[in-house]
């Protein structure tokens, strides 16, 4: 059975929903799945006035947080992170910065990786954020399996690098059918390729 780690950071909850969808599809595809959120490093007082951020924090703070062991355990990893000025948020980067020991021992290499992201606006740095995640994976020695244009659904969501969601300026946009379909296609592709390696 292919082992998939879904490791994500979410501020306002869209990433949490995306992680849940990836896990659901992967389990249907026969994978054993670990879903792990990346712990928040921002003081909750900073986002106390943001109901979505506070709500997601309260809903996930007591769930198991991601560690290097979750990547070492997995045959495949799907990362998720929102876009912050065309890059990943500090919490995501802080987690990556804890992986040096595993990286030095080669424990992050030779696994299948892919990623998703979100931003408030359609051209809010989504593609550059995914590329920056993939640059990290290149340092791992990981095998990047993007969705490309390998399915008709990719001509609808338009992102060959991974999957991206537009949250809207007030974080009001729920996951669209196109986004859910794109997440499903990417997940099945990752599980399929990891299964060939296993």
mmCIF file of C-alpha atoms in Angstrom:
data_model
loop_
_atom_site.group_PDB
_atom_site.id
_atom_site.type_symbol
_atom_site.label_atom_id
_atom_site.label_comp_id
_atom_site.label_asym_id
_atom_site.label_seq_id
_atom_site.Cartn_x
_atom_site.Cartn_y
_atom_site.Cartn_z
ATOM 1 C CA UNK A 1 0.000 0.000 0.000
ATOM 2 C CA UNK A 2 1.345 3.407 -0.980
ATOM 3 C CA UNK A 3 1.907 5.734 1.989
ATOM 4 C CA UNK A 4 0.987 9.367 1.380
ATOM 5 C CA UNK A 5 1.724 12.249 3.734
ATOM 6 C CA UNK A 6 -0.439 15.340 3.256
ATOM 7 C CA UNK A 7 1.502 18.157 4.897
ATOM 8 C CA UNK A 8 0.046 21.625 4.794
ATOM 9 C CA UNK A 9 -0.135 25.025 6.387
ATOM 10 C CA UNK A 10 -3.467 26.823 6.398
ATOM 11 C CA UNK A 11 -4.332 30.184 7.897
ATOM 12 C CA UNK A 12 -7.973 30.771 6.994
ATOM 13 C CA UNK A 13 -9.097 27.172 6.439
ATOM 14 C CA UNK A 14 -9.075 26.729 2.673
ATOM 15 C CA UNK A 15 -5.887 24.674 2.904
ATOM 16 C CA UNK A 16 -7.453 22.512 5.601
ATOM 17 C CA UNK A 17 -10.350 21.726 3.281
ATOM 18 C CA UNK A 18 -7.946 21.034 0.421
ATOM 19 C CA UNK A 19 -5.965 18.646 2.637
ATOM 20 C CA UNK A 20 -9.142 16.801 3.575
ATOM 21 C CA UNK A 21 -10.089 16.431 -0.090
ATOM 22 C CA UNK A 22 -6.632 15.139 -1.022
ATOM 23 C CA UNK A 23 -6.796 12.609 1.816
ATOM 24 C CA UNK A 24 -10.266 11.443 0.769
ATOM 25 C CA UNK A 25 -9.234 10.876 -2.851
ATOM 26 C CA UNK A 26 -5.967 9.175 -1.864
ATOM 27 C CA UNK A 27 -7.749 6.758 0.452
ATOM 28 C CA UNK A 28 -10.242 5.938 -2.295
ATOM 29 C CA UNK A 29 -7.238 5.246 -4.544
ATOM 30 C CA UNK A 30 -5.957 2.724 -1.986
ATOM 31 C CA UNK A 31 -3.282 4.763 -0.209
ATOM 32 C CA UNK A 32 -2.547 4.854 3.503
ATOM 33 C CA UNK A 33 -2.724 8.545 4.416
ATOM 34 C CA UNK A 34 -1.363 10.796 7.147
ATOM 35 C CA UNK A 35 -2.741 14.339 7.236
ATOM 36 C CA UNK A 36 -0.535 16.715 9.220
ATOM 37 C CA UNK A 37 -0.930 20.454 9.573
ATOM 38 C CA UNK A 38 2.092 22.688 10.020
ATOM 39 C CA UNK A 39 1.953 24.377 13.396
ATOM 40 C CA UNK A 40 1.133 28.076 13.513
ATOM 41 C CA UNK A 41 4.071 30.260 14.588
ATOM 42 C CA UNK A 42 2.208 33.568 14.538
ATOM 43 C CA UNK A 43 0.947 34.753 17.915
ATOM 44 C CA UNK A 44 -2.866 34.239 17.911
ATOM 45 C CA UNK A 45 -3.230 37.778 19.247
ATOM 46 C CA UNK A 46 -1.994 39.039 15.870
ATOM 47 C CA UNK A 47 -4.928 37.464 14.001
ATOM 48 C CA UNK A 48 -7.562 37.730 16.717
ATOM 49 C CA UNK A 49 -9.529 40.159 14.542
ATOM 50 C CA UNK A 50 -9.618 37.733 11.589
ATOM 51 C CA UNK A 51 -12.504 35.268 12.185
ATOM 52 C CA UNK A 52 -11.412 32.825 9.471
ATOM 53 C CA UNK A 53 -7.818 32.639 10.701
ATOM 54 C CA UNK A 54 -8.852 32.357 14.347
ATOM 55 C CA UNK A 55 -11.458 29.737 13.505
ATOM 56 C CA UNK A 56 -9.053 27.535 11.574
ATOM 57 C CA UNK A 57 -6.437 27.910 14.307
ATOM 58 C CA UNK A 58 -8.886 26.773 16.987
ATOM 59 C CA UNK A 59 -10.112 23.882 14.828
ATOM 60 C CA UNK A 60 -6.641 22.496 14.097
ATOM 61 C CA UNK A 61 -4.307 23.515 16.943
ATOM 62 C CA UNK A 62 -4.752 20.240 18.853
ATOM 63 C CA UNK A 63 -4.401 17.968 15.820
ATOM 64 C CA UNK A 64 -1.071 16.201 15.182
ATOM 65 C CA UNK A 65 1.453 18.639 13.736
ATOM 66 C CA UNK A 66 3.814 17.726 10.915
ATOM 67 C CA UNK A 67 7.295 16.437 11.706
ATOM 68 C CA UNK A 68 10.193 15.122 9.661
ATOM 69 C CA UNK A 69 9.063 11.609 10.585
ATOM 70 C CA UNK A 70 5.912 12.060 8.510
ATOM 71 C CA UNK A 71 7.967 12.651 5.372
ATOM 72 C CA UNK A 72 10.390 9.838 6.187
ATOM 73 C CA UNK A 73 7.424 7.464 6.644
ATOM 74 C CA UNK A 74 5.846 8.351 3.305
ATOM 75 C CA UNK A 75 6.361 7.111 -0.227
ATOM 76 C CA UNK A 76 4.775 10.331 -1.488
ATOM 77 C CA UNK A 77 4.157 13.792 -0.062
ATOM 78 C CA UNK A 78 1.687 16.430 -1.148
ATOM 79 C CA UNK A 79 2.462 19.828 0.328
ATOM 80 C CA UNK A 80 0.007 22.685 0.670
ATOM 81 C CA UNK A 81 0.688 26.320 1.494
ATOM 82 C CA UNK A 82 -0.985 29.635 0.768
ATOM 83 C CA UNK A 83 0.833 32.337 -1.135
ATOM 84 C CA UNK A 84 2.516 35.193 0.731
ATOM 85 C CA UNK A 85 3.986 37.786 -1.611
ATOM 86 C CA UNK A 86 4.759 35.100 -4.237
ATOM 87 C CA UNK A 87 6.320 32.806 -1.643
ATOM 88 C CA UNK A 88 5.334 30.395 1.125
ATOM 89 C CA UNK A 89 4.293 31.696 4.567
ATOM 90 C CA UNK A 90 6.754 31.831 7.450
ATOM 91 C CA UNK A 91 5.147 28.856 9.215
ATOM 92 C CA UNK A 92 5.695 26.651 6.175
ATOM 93 C CA UNK A 93 9.298 27.781 5.786
ATOM 94 C CA UNK A 94 9.933 27.265 9.505
ATOM 95 C CA UNK A 95 8.826 23.650 9.117
ATOM 96 C CA UNK A 96 11.095 23.169 6.090
ATOM 97 C CA UNK A 97 13.963 24.577 8.151
ATOM 98 C CA UNK A 98 13.560 21.707 10.656
ATOM 99 C CA UNK A 99 14.297 19.078 8.003
ATOM 100 C CA UNK A 100 18.058 19.541 7.741
ATOM 101 C CA UNK A 101 18.937 16.404 9.679
ATOM 102 C CA UNK A 102 16.647 14.190 7.601
ATOM 103 C CA UNK A 103 17.885 15.820 4.398
ATOM 104 C CA UNK A 104 21.534 15.240 5.372
ATOM 105 C CA UNK A 105 20.807 11.541 5.837
ATOM 106 C CA UNK A 106 19.039 11.262 2.475
ATOM 107 C CA UNK A 107 15.713 10.438 4.125
ATOM 108 C CA UNK A 108 13.720 12.939 2.047
ATOM 109 C CA UNK A 109 14.988 11.703 -1.328
ATOM 110 C CA UNK A 110 13.465 9.354 -3.881
ATOM 111 C CA UNK A 111 9.869 10.100 -2.937
ATOM 112 C CA UNK A 112 7.117 11.520 -5.126
ATOM 113 C CA UNK A 113 6.094 15.103 -4.353
ATOM 114 C CA UNK A 114 3.461 17.580 -5.545
ATOM 115 C CA UNK A 115 1.861 20.710 -4.111
ATOM 116 C CA UNK A 116 -1.099 23.061 -3.992
ATOM 117 C CA UNK A 117 -1.493 26.693 -3.004
ATOM 118 C CA UNK A 118 -4.056 29.477 -2.645
ATOM 119 C CA UNK A 119 -4.149 33.245 -2.799
ATOM 120 C CA UNK A 120 -6.727 36.007 -2.556
ATOM 121 C CA UNK A 121 -6.485 36.941 -6.225
ATOM 122 C CA UNK A 122 -6.215 35.010 -9.479
ATOM 123 C CA UNK A 123 -2.670 36.128 -10.276
ATOM 124 C CA UNK A 124 -1.509 36.500 -6.696
ATOM 125 C CA UNK A 125 1.753 34.562 -6.983
ATOM 126 C CA UNK A 126 0.348 31.030 -7.103
ATOM 127 C CA UNK A 127 2.699 29.672 -9.752
ATOM 128 C CA UNK A 128 5.806 31.186 -8.166
ATOM 129 C CA UNK A 129 4.834 29.769 -4.779
ATOM 130 C CA UNK A 130 4.526 26.270 -6.246
ATOM 131 C CA UNK A 131 7.849 26.663 -8.040
ATOM 132 C CA UNK A 132 9.521 27.688 -4.775
ATOM 133 C CA UNK A 133 8.143 24.599 -3.046
ATOM 134 C CA UNK A 134 9.501 22.507 -5.916
ATOM 135 C CA UNK A 135 12.928 24.119 -5.587
ATOM 136 C CA UNK A 136 13.017 22.808 -2.023
ATOM 137 C CA UNK A 137 12.033 19.345 -3.262
ATOM 138 C CA UNK A 138 14.884 19.451 -5.778
ATOM 139 C CA UNK A 139 17.256 19.915 -2.850
ATOM 140 C CA UNK A 140 15.646 16.877 -1.204
ATOM 141 C CA UNK A 141 16.311 14.753 -4.291
ATOM 142 C CA UNK A 142 12.573 14.221 -4.600
ATOM 143 C CA UNK A 143 10.639 13.285 -7.720
ATOM 144 C CA UNK A 144 8.232 16.062 -8.658
ATOM 145 C CA UNK A 145 5.023 14.797 -10.261
ATOM 146 C CA UNK A 146 3.005 17.764 -11.433
ATOM 147 C CA UNK A 147 -0.395 17.336 -13.055
ATOM 148 C CA UNK A 148 0.746 19.134 -16.205
ATOM 149 C CA UNK A 149 -1.964 19.037 -18.845
ATOM 150 C CA UNK A 150 -2.478 15.291 -18.490
ATOM 151 C CA UNK A 151 -6.255 15.520 -18.076
ATOM 152 C CA UNK A 152 -8.993 17.650 -19.589
ATOM 153 C CA UNK A 153 -9.705 19.153 -16.184
ATOM 154 C CA UNK A 154 -6.368 20.960 -16.307
ATOM 155 C CA UNK A 155 -7.596 23.057 -19.212
ATOM 156 C CA UNK A 156 -10.360 24.252 -16.874
ATOM 157 C CA UNK A 157 -8.347 25.104 -13.765
ATOM 158 C CA UNK A 158 -5.376 26.151 -15.922
ATOM 159 C CA UNK A 159 -2.546 25.269 -13.544
ATOM 160 C CA UNK A 160 -0.052 22.660 -14.800
ATOM 161 C CA UNK A 161 2.240 23.190 -11.784
ATOM 162 C CA UNK A 162 -0.134 21.829 -9.152
ATOM 163 C CA UNK A 163 -3.479 23.076 -7.885
ATOM 164 C CA UNK A 164 -4.415 26.589 -6.818
ATOM 165 C CA UNK A 165 -7.474 28.153 -5.244
ATOM 166 C CA UNK A 166 -8.562 31.785 -5.263
ATOM 167 C CA UNK A 167 -9.942 32.613 -1.818
ATOM 168 C CA UNK A 168 -11.265 36.096 -2.633
ATOM 169 C CA UNK A 169 -10.456 39.301 -0.739
ATOM 170 C CA UNK A 170 -12.616 38.323 2.252
ATOM 171 C CA UNK A 171 -11.712 34.620 2.113
ATOM 172 C CA UNK A 172 -15.272 34.009 0.998
ATOM 173 C CA UNK A 173 -14.740 31.657 -1.956
ATOM 174 C CA UNK A 174 -15.428 28.011 -1.222
ATOM 175 C CA UNK A 175 -13.549 25.357 -3.198
ATOM 176 C CA UNK A 176 -14.967 25.238 -6.702
ATOM 177 C CA UNK A 177 -15.811 22.076 -8.599
ATOM 178 C CA UNK A 178 -12.832 22.791 -10.884
ATOM 179 C CA UNK A 179 -10.488 23.005 -7.885
ATOM 180 C CA UNK A 180 -11.849 19.803 -6.339
ATOM 181 C CA UNK A 181 -11.495 17.975 -9.667
ATOM 182 C CA UNK A 182 -7.938 19.268 -10.081
ATOM 183 C CA UNK A 183 -7.033 18.154 -6.551
ATOM 184 C CA UNK A 184 -8.436 14.714 -7.295
ATOM 185 C CA UNK A 185 -6.513 14.365 -10.547
ATOM 186 C CA UNK A 186 -3.218 15.455 -8.970
ATOM 187 C CA UNK A 187 -3.704 13.152 -5.993
ATOM 188 C CA UNK A 188 -4.465 10.099 -8.106
ATOM 189 C CA UNK A 189 -1.440 10.851 -10.285
ATOM 190 C CA UNK A 190 0.857 11.115 -7.247
ATOM 191 C CA UNK A 191 -0.482 7.880 -5.745
ATOM 192 C CA UNK A 192 -0.131 6.112 -9.102
ATOM 193 C CA UNK A 193 3.488 7.149 -9.629
ATOM 194 C CA UNK A 194 4.439 6.428 -6.015
ATOM 195 C CA UNK A 195 2.893 2.985 -6.397
ATOM 196 C CA UNK A 196 5.140 2.282 -9.365
ATOM 197 C CA UNK A 197 8.196 3.163 -7.258
ATOM 198 C CA UNK A 198 7.037 1.093 -4.284
#
